[in-house]
Short mmCIF file of C-alpha atoms and ligand atoms in Angstrom, two decimals:
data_model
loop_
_atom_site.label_atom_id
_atom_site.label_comp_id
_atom_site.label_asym_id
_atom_site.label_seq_id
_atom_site.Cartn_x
_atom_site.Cartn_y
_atom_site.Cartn_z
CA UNK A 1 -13.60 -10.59 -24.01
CA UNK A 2 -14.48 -9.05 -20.48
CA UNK A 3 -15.66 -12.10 -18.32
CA UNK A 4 -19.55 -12.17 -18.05
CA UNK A 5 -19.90 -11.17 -14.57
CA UNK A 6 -17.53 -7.62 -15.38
CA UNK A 7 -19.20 -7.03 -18.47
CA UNK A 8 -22.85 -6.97 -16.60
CA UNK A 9 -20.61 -4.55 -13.33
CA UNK A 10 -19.17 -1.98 -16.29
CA UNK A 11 -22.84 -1.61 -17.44
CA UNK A 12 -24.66 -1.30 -13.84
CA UNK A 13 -24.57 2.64 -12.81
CA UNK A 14 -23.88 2.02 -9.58
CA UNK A 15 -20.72 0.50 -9.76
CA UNK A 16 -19.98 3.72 -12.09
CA UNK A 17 -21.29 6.14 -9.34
CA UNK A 18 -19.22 4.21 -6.56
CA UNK A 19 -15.71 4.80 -8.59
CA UNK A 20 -16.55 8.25 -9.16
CA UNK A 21 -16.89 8.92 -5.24
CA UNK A 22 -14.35 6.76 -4.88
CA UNK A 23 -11.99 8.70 -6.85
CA UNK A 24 -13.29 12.10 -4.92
CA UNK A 25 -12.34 10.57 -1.64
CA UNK A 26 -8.97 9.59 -2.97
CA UNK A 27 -8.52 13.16 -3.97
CA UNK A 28 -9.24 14.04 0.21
CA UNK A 29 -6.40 11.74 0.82
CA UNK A 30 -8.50 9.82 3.22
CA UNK A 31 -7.77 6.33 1.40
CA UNK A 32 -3.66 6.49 1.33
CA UNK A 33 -1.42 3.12 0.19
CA UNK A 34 -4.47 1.54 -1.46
CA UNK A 35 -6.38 1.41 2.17
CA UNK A 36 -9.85 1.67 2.49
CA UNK A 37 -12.63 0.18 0.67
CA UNK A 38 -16.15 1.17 -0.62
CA UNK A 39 -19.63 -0.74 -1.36
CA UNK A 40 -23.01 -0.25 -3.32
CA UNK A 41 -26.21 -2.39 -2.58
CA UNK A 42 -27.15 -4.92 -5.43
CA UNK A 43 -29.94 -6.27 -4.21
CA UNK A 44 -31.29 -7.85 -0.91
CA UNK A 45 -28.23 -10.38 -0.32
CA UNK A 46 -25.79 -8.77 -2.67
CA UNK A 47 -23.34 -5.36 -2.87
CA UNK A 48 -20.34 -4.74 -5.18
CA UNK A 49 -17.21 -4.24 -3.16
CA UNK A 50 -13.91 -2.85 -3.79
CA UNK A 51 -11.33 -5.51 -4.37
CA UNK A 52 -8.45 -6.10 -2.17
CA UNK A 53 -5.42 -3.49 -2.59
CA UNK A 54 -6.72 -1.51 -5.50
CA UNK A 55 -5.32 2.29 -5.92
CA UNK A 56 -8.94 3.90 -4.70
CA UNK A 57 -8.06 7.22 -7.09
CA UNK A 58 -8.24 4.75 -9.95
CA UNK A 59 -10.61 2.34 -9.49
CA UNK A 60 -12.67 1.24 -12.34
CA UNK A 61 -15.86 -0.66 -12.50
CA UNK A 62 -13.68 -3.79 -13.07
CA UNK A 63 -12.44 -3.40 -9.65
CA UNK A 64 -15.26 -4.17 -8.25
CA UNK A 65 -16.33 -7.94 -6.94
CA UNK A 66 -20.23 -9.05 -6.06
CA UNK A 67 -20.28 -10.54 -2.86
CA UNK A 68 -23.37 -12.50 -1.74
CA UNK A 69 -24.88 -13.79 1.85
CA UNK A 70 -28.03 -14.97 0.60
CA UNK A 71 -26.55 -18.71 1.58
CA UNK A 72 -25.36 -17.26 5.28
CA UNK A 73 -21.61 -17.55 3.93
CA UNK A 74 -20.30 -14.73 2.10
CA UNK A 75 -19.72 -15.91 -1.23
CA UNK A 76 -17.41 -14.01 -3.42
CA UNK A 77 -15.71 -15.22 -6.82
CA UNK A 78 -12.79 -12.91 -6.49
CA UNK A 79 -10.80 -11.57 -3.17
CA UNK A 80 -12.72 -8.86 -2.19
CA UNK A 81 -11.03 -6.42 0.85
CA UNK A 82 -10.34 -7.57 3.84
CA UNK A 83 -13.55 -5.77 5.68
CA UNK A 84 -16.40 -7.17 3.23
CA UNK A 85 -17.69 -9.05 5.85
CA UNK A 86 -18.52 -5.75 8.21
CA UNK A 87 -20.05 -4.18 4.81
CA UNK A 88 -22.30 -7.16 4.22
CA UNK A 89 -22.81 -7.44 8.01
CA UNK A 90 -24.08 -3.45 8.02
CA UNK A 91 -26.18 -4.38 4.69
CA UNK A 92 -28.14 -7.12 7.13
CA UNK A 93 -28.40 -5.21 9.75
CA UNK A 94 -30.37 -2.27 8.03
CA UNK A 95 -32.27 -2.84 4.51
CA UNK A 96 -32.07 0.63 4.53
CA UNK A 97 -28.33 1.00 4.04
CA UNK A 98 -27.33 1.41 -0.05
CA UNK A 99 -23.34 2.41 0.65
CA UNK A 100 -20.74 1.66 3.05
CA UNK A 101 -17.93 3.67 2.78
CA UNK A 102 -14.43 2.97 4.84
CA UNK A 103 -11.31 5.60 5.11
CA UNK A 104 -8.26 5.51 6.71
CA UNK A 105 -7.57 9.36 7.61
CA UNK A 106 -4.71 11.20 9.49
CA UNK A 107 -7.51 12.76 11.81
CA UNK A 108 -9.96 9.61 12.50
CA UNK A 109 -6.73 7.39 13.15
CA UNK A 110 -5.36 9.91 15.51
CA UNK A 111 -8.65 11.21 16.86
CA UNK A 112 -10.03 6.77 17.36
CA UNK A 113 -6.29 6.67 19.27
CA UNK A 114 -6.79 9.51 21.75
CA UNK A 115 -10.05 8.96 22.74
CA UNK A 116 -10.03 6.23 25.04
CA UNK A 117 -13.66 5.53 25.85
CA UNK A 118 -16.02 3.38 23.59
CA UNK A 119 -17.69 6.13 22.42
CA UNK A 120 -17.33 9.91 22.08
CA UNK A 121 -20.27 12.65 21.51
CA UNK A 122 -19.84 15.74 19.50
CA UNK A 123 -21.94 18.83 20.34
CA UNK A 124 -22.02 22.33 19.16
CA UNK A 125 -20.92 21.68 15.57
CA UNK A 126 -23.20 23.08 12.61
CA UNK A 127 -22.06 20.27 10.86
CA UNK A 128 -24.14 17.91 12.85
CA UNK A 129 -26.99 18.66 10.83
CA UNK A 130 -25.21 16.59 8.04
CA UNK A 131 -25.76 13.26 9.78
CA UNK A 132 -29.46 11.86 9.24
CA UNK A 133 -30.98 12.32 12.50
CA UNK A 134 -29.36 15.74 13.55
CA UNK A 135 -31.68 18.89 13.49
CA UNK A 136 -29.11 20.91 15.79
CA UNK A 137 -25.63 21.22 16.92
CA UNK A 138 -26.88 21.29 20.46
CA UNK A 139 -28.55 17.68 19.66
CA UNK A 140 -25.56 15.33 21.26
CA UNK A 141 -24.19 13.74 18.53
CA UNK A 142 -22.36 10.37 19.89
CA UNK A 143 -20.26 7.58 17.72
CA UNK A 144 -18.83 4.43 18.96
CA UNK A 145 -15.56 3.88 18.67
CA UNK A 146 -13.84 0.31 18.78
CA UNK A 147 -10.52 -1.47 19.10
CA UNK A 148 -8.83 -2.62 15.85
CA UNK A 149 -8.27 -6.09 15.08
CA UNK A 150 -7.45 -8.39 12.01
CA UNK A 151 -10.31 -10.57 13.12
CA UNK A 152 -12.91 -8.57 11.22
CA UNK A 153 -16.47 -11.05 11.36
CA UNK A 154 -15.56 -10.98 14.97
CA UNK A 155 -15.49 -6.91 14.93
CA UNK A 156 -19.13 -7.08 12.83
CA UNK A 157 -20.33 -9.14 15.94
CA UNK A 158 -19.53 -6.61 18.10
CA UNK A 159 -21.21 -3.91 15.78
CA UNK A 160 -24.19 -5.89 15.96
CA UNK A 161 -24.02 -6.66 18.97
CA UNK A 162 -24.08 -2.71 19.71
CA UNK A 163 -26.55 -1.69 16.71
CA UNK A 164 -28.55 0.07 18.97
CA UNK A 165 -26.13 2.57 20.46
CA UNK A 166 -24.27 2.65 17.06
CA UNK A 167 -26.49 3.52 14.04
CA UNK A 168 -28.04 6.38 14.93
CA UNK A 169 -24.32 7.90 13.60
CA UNK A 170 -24.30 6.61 10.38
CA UNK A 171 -20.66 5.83 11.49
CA UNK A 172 -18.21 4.24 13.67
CA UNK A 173 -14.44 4.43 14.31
CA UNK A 174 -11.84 1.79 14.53
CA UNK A 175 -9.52 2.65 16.98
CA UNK A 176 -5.62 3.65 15.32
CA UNK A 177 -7.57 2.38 11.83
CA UNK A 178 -9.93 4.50 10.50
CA UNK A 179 -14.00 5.37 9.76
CA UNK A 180 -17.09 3.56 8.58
CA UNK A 181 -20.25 5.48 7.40
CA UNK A 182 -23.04 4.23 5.22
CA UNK A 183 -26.34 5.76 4.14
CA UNK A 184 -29.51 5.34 2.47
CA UNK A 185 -28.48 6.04 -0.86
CA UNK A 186 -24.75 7.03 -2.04
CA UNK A 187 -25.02 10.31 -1.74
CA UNK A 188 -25.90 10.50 1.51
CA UNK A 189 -23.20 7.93 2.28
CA UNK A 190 -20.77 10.56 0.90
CA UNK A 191 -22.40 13.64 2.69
CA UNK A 192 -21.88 11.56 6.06
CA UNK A 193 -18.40 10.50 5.09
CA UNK A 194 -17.67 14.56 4.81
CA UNK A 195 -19.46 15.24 7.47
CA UNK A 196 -17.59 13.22 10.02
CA UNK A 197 -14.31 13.89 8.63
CA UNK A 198 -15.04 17.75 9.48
CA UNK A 199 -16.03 16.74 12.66
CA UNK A 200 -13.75 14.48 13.79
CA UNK A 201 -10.46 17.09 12.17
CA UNK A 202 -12.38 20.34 13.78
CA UNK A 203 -12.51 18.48 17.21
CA UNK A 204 -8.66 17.27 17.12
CA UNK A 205 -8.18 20.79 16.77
CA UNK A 206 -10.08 21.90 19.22
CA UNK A 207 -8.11 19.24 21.48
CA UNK A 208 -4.41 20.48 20.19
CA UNK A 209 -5.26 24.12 20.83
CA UNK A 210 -6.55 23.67 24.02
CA UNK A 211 -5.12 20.37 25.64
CA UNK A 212 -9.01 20.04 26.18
CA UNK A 213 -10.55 16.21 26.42
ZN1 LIG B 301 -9.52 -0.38 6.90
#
């Protein structure tokens, strides 16, 4: 007998939907050595996260833990990834948010390593117009980028401490580690996560080519 808690997760949609994108995004190889990790919304205080070191190209809805912060702690009956507490830390800061998605991809490592400011603004790419906000690719399109560390509630102070400057992407980069997007509903979470991927890949060839920062 499935234990309660997975029976209700194998039932809930969501969690269904999230292993299904999490599966495509495998496929993209963004997510290699069991890296990475994905959330849904599941409720005000609560998401289902991907648990630690799980193969992301076959997760199942088993794999994935409900994590709470109704009580200020995050609560968590299982060992959810190491970066739950910057997904439930994005959750607070925006009701809005319904997905967090996190990748570790050749271009956003390399791309987060080369760029050496805190931020970096994209211009001039159709692609833009995938990120909620962006009605042109002459609109400046800027993301913040910041510096790895294994101390991850200390990196979601600094995201909050920086909301302002940093949600308007839907995304950030951590520097030599990899991308966070999130949107209002899954889908869109997934058209962002595509959407800066291109970006990010087209501009580190743009760099390459012409030795252009
Ligand atoms: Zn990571």
């Amino acid at each position: 007998m499935p234990h309660a808690s997975q029976h209700v997760q194998q039932l809930n949609p969501y969690a269904i939907a999230l292993c299904a994108t999490a599966r495509w995004i495998a496929s993209r190889h963004w997510v290699p050595a069991t890296g990475g990790n994905f959330s849904i919304r599941d409720g005000e205080h609560n998401a289902l996260v991907t648990a630690s070191g799980k193969d992301k190209g076959e997760l199942s809805p088993h794999d994935l833990l409900p994590v709470s912060w109704a009580e200020g702690p995050l609560e968590c009956p299982g060992t959810p990834s190491a970066e739950t507490a910057l997904h439930a830390r994005l959750y607070q800061l925006d009701p809005a948010i319904k997905a967090v998605l996190h990748t570790h991809s050749v271009q956003s490592t390399v791309f987060s390593r080369i760029i050496q400011a805190d931020h970096y603004t994209f211009t001039g790419y159709e692609m833009q117009k995938a990120i909620r906000g962006q009605q042109s690719h002459q609109q400046d399109c800027p993301i913040a980028i910041f510096d790895n560390t294994q101390d991850i509630p200390a990196l979601a102070d600094l995201v909050q401490q920086q909301w302002p400057q940093v949600r308007s992407a839907s995304a950030l980069l951590v520097r030599g580690h990899g991308l966070y997007v999130w949107g209002q509903s899954l889908e869109e979470a997934k058209r962002h996560l595509e959407g800066w991927e291109f970006l990010i890949h087209c501009e580190l060839e743009r760099i390459r080519l012409t030795g252009d920062l």
